[in-house]
PDB file of C-alpha atoms in Angstrom:
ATOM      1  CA  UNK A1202      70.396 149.164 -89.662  1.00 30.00           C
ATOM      2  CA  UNK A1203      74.233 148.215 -89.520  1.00 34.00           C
ATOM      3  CA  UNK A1204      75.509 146.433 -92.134  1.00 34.00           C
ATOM      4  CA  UNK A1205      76.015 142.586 -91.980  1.00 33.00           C
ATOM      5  CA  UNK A1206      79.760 142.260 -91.441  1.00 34.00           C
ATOM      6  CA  UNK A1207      81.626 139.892 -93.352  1.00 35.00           C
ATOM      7  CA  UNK A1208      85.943 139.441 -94.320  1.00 34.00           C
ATOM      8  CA  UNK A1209      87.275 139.853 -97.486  1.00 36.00           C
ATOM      9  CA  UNK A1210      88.993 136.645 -97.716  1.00 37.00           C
ATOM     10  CA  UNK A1211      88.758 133.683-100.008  1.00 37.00           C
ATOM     11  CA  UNK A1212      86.215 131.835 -98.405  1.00 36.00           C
ATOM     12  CA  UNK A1213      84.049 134.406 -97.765  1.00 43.00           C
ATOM     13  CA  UNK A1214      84.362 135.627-101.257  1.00 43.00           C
ATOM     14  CA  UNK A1215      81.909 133.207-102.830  1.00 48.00           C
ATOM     15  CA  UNK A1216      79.902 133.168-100.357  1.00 52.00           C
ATOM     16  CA  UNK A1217      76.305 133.606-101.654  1.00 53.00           C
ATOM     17  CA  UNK A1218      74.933 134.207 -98.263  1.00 59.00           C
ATOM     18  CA  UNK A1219      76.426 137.937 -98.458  1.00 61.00           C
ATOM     19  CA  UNK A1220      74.265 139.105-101.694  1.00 65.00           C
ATOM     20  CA  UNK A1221      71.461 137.596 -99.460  1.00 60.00           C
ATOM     21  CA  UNK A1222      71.884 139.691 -96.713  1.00 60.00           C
ATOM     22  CA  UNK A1223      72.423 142.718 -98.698  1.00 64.00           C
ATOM     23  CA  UNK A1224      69.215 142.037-100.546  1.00 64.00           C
ATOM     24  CA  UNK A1225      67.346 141.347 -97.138  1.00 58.00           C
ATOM     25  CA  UNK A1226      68.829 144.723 -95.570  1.00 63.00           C
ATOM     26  CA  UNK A1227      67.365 147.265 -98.179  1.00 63.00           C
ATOM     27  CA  UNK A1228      63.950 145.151 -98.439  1.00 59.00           C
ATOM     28  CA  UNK A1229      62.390 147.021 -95.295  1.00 59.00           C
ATOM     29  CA  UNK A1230      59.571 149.315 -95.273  1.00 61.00           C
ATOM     30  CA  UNK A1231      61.543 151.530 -93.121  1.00 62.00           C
ATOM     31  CA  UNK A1232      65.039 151.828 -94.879  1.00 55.00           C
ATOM     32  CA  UNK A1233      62.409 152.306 -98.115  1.00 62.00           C
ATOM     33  CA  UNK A1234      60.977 155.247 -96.492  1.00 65.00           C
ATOM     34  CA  UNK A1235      64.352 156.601 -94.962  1.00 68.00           C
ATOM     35  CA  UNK A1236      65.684 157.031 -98.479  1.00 65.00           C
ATOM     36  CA  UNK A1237      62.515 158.859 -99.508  1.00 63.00           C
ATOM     37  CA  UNK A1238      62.824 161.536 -96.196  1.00 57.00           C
ATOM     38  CA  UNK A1239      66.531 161.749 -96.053  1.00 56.00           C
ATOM     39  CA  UNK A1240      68.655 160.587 -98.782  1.00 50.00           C
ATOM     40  CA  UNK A1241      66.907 160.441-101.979  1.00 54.00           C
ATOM     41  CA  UNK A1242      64.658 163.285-103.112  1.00 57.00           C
ATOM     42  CA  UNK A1243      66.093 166.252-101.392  1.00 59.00           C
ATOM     43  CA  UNK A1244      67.598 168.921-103.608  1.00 70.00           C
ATOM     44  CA  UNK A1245      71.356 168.668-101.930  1.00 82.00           C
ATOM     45  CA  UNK A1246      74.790 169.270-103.219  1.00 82.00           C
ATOM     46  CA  UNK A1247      75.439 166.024-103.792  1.00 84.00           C
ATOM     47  CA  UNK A1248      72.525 164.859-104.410  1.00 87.00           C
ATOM     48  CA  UNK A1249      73.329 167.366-108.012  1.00 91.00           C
ATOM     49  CA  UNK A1250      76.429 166.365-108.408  1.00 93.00           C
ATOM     50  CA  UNK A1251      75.796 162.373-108.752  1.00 95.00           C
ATOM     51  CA  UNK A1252      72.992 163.202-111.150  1.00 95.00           C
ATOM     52  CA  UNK A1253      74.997 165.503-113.259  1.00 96.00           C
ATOM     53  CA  UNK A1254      77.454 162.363-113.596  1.00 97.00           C
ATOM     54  CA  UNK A1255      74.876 160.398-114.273  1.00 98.00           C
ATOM     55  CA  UNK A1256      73.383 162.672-116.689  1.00 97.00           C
ATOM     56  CA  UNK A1257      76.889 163.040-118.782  1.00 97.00           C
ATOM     57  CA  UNK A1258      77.313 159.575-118.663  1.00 98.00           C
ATOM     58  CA  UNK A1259      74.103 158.985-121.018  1.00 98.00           C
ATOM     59  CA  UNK A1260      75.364 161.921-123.559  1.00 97.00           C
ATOM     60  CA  UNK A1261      74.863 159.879-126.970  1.00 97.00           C
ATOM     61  CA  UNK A1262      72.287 157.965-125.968  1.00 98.00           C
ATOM     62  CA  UNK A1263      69.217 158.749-128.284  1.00 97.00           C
ATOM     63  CA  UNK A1264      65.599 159.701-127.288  1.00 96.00           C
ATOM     64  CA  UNK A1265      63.613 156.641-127.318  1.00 96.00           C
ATOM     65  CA  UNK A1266      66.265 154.470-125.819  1.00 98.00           C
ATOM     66  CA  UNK A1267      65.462 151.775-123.190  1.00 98.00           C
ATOM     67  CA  UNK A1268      67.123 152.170-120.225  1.00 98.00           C
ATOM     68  CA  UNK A1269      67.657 149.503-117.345  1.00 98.00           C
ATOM     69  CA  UNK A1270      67.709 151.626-114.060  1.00 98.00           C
ATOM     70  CA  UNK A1271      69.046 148.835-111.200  1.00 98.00           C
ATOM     71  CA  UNK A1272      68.629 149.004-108.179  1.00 96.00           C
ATOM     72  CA  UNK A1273      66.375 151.964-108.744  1.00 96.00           C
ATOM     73  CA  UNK A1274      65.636 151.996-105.101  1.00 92.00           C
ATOM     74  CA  UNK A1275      63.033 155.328-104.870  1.00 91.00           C
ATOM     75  CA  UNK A1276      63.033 156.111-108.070  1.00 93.00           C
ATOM     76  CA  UNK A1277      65.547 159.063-107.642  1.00 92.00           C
ATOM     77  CA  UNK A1278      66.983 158.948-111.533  1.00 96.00           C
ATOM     78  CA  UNK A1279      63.774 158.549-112.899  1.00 95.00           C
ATOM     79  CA  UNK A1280      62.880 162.256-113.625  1.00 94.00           C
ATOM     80  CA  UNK A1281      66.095 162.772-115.546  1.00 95.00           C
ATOM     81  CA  UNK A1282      65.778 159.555-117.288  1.00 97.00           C
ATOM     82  CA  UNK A1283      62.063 160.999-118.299  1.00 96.00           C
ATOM     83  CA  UNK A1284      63.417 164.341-119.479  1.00 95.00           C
ATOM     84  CA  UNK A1285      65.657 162.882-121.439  1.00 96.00           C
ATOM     85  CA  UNK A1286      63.197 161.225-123.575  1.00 96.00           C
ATOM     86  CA  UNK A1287      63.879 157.424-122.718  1.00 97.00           C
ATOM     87  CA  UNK A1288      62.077 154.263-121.728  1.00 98.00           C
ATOM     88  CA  UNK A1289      62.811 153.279-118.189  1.00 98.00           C
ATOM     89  CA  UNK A1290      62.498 149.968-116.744  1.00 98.00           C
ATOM     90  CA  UNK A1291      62.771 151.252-112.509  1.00 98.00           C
ATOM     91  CA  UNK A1292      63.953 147.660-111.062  1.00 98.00           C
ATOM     92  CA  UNK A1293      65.059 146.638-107.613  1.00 96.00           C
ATOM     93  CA  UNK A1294      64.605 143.952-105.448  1.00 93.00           C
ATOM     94  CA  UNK A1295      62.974 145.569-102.866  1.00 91.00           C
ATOM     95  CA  UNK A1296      59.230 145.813-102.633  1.00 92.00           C
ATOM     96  CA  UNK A1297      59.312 148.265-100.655  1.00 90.00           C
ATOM     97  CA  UNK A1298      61.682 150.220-102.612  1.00 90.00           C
ATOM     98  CA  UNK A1299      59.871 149.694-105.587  1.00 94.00           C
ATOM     99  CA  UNK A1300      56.281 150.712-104.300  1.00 93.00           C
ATOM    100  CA  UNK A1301      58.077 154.172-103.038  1.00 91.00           C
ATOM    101  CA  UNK A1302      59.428 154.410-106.584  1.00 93.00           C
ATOM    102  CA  UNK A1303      55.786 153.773-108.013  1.00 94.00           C
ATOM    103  CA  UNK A1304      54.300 156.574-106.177  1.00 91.00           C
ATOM    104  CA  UNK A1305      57.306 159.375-106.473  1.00 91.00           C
ATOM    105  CA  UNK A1306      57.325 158.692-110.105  1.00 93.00           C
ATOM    106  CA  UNK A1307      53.196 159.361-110.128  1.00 92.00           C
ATOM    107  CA  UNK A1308      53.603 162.649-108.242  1.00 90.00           C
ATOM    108  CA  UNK A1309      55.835 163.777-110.891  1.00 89.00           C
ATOM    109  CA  UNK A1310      54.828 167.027-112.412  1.00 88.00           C
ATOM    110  CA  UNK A1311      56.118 165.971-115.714  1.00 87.00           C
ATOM    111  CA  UNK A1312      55.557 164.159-118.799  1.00 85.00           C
ATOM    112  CA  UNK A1313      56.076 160.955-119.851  1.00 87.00           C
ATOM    113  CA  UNK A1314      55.565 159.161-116.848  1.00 89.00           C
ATOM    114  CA  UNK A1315      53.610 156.195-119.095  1.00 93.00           C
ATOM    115  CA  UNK A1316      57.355 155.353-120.197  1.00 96.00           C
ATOM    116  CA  UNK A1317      58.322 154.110-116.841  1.00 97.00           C
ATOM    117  CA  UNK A1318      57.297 149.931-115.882  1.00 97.00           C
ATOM    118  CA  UNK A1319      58.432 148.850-112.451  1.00 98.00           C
ATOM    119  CA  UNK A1320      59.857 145.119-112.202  1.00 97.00           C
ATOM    120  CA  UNK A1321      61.214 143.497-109.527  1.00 96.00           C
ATOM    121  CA  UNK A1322      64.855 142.552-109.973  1.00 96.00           C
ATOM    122  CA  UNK A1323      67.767 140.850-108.783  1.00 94.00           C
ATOM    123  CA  UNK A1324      71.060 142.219-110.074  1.00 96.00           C
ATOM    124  CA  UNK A1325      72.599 138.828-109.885  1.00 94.00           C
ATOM    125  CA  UNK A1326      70.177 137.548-111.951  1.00 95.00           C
ATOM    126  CA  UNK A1327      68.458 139.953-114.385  1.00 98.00           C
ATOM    127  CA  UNK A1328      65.345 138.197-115.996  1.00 98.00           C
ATOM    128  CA  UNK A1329      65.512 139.987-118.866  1.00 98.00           C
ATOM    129  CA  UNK A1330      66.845 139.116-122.368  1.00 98.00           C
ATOM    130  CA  UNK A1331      70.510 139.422-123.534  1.00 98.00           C
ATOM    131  CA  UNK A1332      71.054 142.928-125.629  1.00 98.00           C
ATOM    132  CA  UNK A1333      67.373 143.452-124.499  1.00 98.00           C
ATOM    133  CA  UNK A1334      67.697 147.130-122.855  1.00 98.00           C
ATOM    134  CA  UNK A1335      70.184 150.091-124.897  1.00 98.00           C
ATOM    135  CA  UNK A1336      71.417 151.170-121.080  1.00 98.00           C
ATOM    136  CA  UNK A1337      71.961 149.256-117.656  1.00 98.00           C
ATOM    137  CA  UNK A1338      72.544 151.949-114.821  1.00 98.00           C
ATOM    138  CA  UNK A1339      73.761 150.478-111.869  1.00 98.00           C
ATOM    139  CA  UNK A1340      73.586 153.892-109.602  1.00 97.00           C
ATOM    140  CA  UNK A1341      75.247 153.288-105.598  1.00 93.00           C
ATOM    141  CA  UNK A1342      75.585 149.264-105.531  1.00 94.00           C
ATOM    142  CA  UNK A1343      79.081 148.524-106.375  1.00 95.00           C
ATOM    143  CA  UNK A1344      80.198 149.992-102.981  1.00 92.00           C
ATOM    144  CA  UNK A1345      77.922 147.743-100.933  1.00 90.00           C
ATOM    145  CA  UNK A1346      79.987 144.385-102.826  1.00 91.00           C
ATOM    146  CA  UNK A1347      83.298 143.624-101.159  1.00 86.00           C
ATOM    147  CA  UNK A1348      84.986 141.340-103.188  1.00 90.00           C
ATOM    148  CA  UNK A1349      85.379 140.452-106.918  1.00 93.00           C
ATOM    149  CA  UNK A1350      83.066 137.890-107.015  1.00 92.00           C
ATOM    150  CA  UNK A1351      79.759 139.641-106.399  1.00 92.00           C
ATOM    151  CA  UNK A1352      81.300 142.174-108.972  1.00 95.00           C
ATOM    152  CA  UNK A1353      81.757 140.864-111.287  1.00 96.00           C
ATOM    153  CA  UNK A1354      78.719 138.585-111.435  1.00 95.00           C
ATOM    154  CA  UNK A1355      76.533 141.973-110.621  1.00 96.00           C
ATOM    155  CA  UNK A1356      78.681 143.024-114.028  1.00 98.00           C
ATOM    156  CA  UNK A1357      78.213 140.447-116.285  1.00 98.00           C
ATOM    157  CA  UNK A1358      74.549 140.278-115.816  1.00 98.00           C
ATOM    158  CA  UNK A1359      74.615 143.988-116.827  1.00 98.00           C
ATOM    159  CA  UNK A1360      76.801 143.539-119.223  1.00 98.00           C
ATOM    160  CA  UNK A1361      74.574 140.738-121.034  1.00 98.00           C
ATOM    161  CA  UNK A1362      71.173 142.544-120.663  1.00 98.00           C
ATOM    162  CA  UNK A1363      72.926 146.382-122.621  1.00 98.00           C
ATOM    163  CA  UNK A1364      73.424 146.999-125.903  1.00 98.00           C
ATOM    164  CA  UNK A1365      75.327 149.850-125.938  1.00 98.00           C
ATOM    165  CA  UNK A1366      76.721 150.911-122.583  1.00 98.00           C
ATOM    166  CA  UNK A1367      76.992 150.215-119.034  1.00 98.00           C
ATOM    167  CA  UNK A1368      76.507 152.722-116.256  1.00 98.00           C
ATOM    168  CA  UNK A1369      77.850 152.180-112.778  1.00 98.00           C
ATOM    169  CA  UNK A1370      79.680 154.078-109.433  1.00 98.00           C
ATOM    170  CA  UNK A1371      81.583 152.590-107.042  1.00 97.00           C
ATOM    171  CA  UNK A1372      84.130 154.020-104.374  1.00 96.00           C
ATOM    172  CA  UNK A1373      87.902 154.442-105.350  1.00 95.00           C
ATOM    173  CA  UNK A1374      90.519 154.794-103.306  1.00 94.00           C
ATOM    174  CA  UNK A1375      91.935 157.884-104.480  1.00 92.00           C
ATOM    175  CA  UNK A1376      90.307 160.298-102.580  1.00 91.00           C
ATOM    176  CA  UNK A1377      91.476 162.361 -99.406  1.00 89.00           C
ATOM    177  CA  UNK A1378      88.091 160.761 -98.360  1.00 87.00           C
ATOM    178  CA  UNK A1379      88.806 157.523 -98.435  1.00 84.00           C
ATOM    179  CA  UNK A1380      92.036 157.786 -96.780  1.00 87.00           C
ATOM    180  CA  UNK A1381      90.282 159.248 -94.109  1.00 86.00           C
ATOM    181  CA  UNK A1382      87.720 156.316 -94.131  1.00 85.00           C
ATOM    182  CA  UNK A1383      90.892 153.596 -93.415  1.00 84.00           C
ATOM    183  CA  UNK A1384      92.928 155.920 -91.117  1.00 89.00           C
ATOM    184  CA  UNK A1385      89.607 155.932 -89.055  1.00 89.00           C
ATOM    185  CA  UNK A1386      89.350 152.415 -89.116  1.00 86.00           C
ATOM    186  CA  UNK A1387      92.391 151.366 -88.288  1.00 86.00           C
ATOM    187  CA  UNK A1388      92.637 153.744 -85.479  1.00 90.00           C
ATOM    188  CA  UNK A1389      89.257 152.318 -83.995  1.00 90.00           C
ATOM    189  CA  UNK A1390      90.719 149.071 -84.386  1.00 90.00           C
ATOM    190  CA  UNK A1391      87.849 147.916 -87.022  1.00 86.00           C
ATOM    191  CA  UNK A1392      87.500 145.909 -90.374  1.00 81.00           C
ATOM    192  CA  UNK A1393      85.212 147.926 -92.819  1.00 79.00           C
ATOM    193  CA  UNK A1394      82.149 145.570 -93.414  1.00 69.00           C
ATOM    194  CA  UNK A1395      80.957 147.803 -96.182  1.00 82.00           C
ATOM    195  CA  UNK A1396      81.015 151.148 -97.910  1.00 86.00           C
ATOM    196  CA  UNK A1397      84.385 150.613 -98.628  1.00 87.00           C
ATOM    197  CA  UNK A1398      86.328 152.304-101.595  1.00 93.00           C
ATOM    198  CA  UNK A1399      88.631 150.386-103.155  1.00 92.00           C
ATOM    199  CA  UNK A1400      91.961 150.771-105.858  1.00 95.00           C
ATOM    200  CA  UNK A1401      90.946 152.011-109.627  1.00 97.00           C
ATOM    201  CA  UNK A1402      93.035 149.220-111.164  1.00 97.00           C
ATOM    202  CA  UNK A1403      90.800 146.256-109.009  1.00 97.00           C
ATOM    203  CA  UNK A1404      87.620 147.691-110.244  1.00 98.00           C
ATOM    204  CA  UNK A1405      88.943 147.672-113.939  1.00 98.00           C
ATOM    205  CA  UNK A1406      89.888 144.245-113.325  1.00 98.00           C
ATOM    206  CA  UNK A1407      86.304 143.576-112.581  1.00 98.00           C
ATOM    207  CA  UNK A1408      85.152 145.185-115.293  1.00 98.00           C
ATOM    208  CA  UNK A1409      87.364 143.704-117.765  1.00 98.00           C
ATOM    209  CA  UNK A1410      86.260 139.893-116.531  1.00 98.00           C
ATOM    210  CA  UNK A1411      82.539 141.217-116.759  1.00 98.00           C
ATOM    211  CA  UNK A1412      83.542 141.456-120.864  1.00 98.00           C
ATOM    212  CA  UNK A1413      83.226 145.294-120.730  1.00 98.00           C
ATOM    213  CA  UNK A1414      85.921 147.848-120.872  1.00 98.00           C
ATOM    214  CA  UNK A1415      86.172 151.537-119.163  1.00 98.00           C
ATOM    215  CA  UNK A1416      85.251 154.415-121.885  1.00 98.00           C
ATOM    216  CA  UNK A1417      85.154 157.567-119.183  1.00 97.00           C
ATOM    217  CA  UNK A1418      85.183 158.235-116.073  1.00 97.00           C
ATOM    218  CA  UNK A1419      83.630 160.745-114.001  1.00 97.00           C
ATOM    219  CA  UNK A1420      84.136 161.483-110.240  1.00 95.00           C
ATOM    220  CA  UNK A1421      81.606 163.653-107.883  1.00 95.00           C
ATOM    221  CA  UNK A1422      84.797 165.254-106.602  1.00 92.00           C
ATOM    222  CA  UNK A1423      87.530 164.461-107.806  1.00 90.00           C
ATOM    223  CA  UNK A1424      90.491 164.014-105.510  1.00 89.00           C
ATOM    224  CA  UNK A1425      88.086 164.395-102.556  1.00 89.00           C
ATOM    225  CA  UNK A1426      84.812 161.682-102.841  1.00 90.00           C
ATOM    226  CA  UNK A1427      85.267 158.527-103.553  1.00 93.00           C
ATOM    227  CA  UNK A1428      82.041 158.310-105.499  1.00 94.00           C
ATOM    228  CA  UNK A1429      83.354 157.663-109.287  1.00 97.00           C
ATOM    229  CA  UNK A1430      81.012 156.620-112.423  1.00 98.00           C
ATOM    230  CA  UNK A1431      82.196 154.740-115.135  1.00 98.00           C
ATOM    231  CA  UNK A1432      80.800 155.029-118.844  1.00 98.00           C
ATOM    232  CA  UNK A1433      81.183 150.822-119.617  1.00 98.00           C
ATOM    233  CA  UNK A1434      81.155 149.362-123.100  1.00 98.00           C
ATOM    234  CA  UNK A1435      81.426 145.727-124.562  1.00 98.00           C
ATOM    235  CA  UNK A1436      85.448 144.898-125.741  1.00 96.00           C
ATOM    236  CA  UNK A1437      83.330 143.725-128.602  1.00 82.00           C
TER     237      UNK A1437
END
């Protein structure tokens, strides 16, 4: 499904309708099962490398911990949140996502699969309790939110649920992949309606209005994906 094309200008900027088309475009039975076949749960390249970010972002976090995964969508960082030793709370909006997340994590040949509860979520609007989870992993959203707005909302309601840190990617500019993304656009004569990596500094500036503050980075390939994770912490 193409996504729902919108502008980056003022206007559209606080525009709630965009979250609600986001939301509405993932909550389908097929996209639900496309990430399962295609995207999710196959053993590729970078498939590895996004969870080894992942996995070196949590380094410090004790056994035990409670960890916010949102959007979980199928459940992909639920075996390494399991082997770890934590408590995962697998949220998304999507039904659909979330009953494809229920029965991956049940096939799971591993233990511990009592420590995961599934919850439907909205991102914009966590229902859970400030400080109430140690880790909020926001895992391949951050690209899908053009302008500051729905960033730093998405932020600050991660932000108030964490106690200790904040996990999330998004798309930067500086990669050779990203150059390649506008040159291709311009050429074609289009306006990116999503996907679309954007300039280190304006995602700090996000992050810094959300209350948090950047603690490491680390990139799927650096120079050459976009794909960057952030280690977040409260400035207090």
């Amino acid at each position: 499904m193409n996504a729902p094309r919108h502008h980056t200008d003022s206007h559209r900027e606080n525009d709630p309708a965009y979250d609600v088309l986001i939301r509405e475009r993932f909550d389908q039975a097929g996209v639900a099962s496309d990430y399962v076949g295609r995207k999710n749960h196959q053993q590729t390249w970078k498939n590895r490398r996004e969870l080894a970010c992942i996995d070196a972002a949590l380094d410090g976090i004790a056994n035990d911990s409670l960890v916010l995964d949102l959007p979980t969508g199928t459940g992909r960082l639920i075996p390494m949140l399991l082997t770890r030793g934590y408590r995962v709370i697998a949220a998304d909006y999507s039904t659909h996502m979330l009953g494809q997340a229920e029965q991956y994590a049940a096939s799971l040949p591993i233990a511990g699969r009592e420590r995961v509860s599934f919850q439907r979520e909205d991102v914009m609007a966590i229902s859970l309790p400030d400080r109430s989870v140690d880790v909020a992993i926001a895992n391949r959203l951050f690209h899908h939110y053009p302008t500051p707005a729905l960033r730093r909302r998405a932020l600050g309601e991660l932000a108030r649920v964490s106690r200790q840190r904040v996990v999330v990617s998004y798309f930067s500019n500086v990669a050779l992949s990203a150059l390649r993304f506008h040159l291709l656009n311009r050429l074609r004569g289009r306006t990116p309606t999503d996907r679309v990596p954007i300039w280190p500094r304006e995602f700090a500036a996000d992050v810094e209005a959300a209350g948090l503050r950047i603690v490491r980075t680390h990139a799927v390939r650096p120079g050459l994906s976009p794909q960057t994770y952030l280690v977040l912490r409260h400035q207090r």
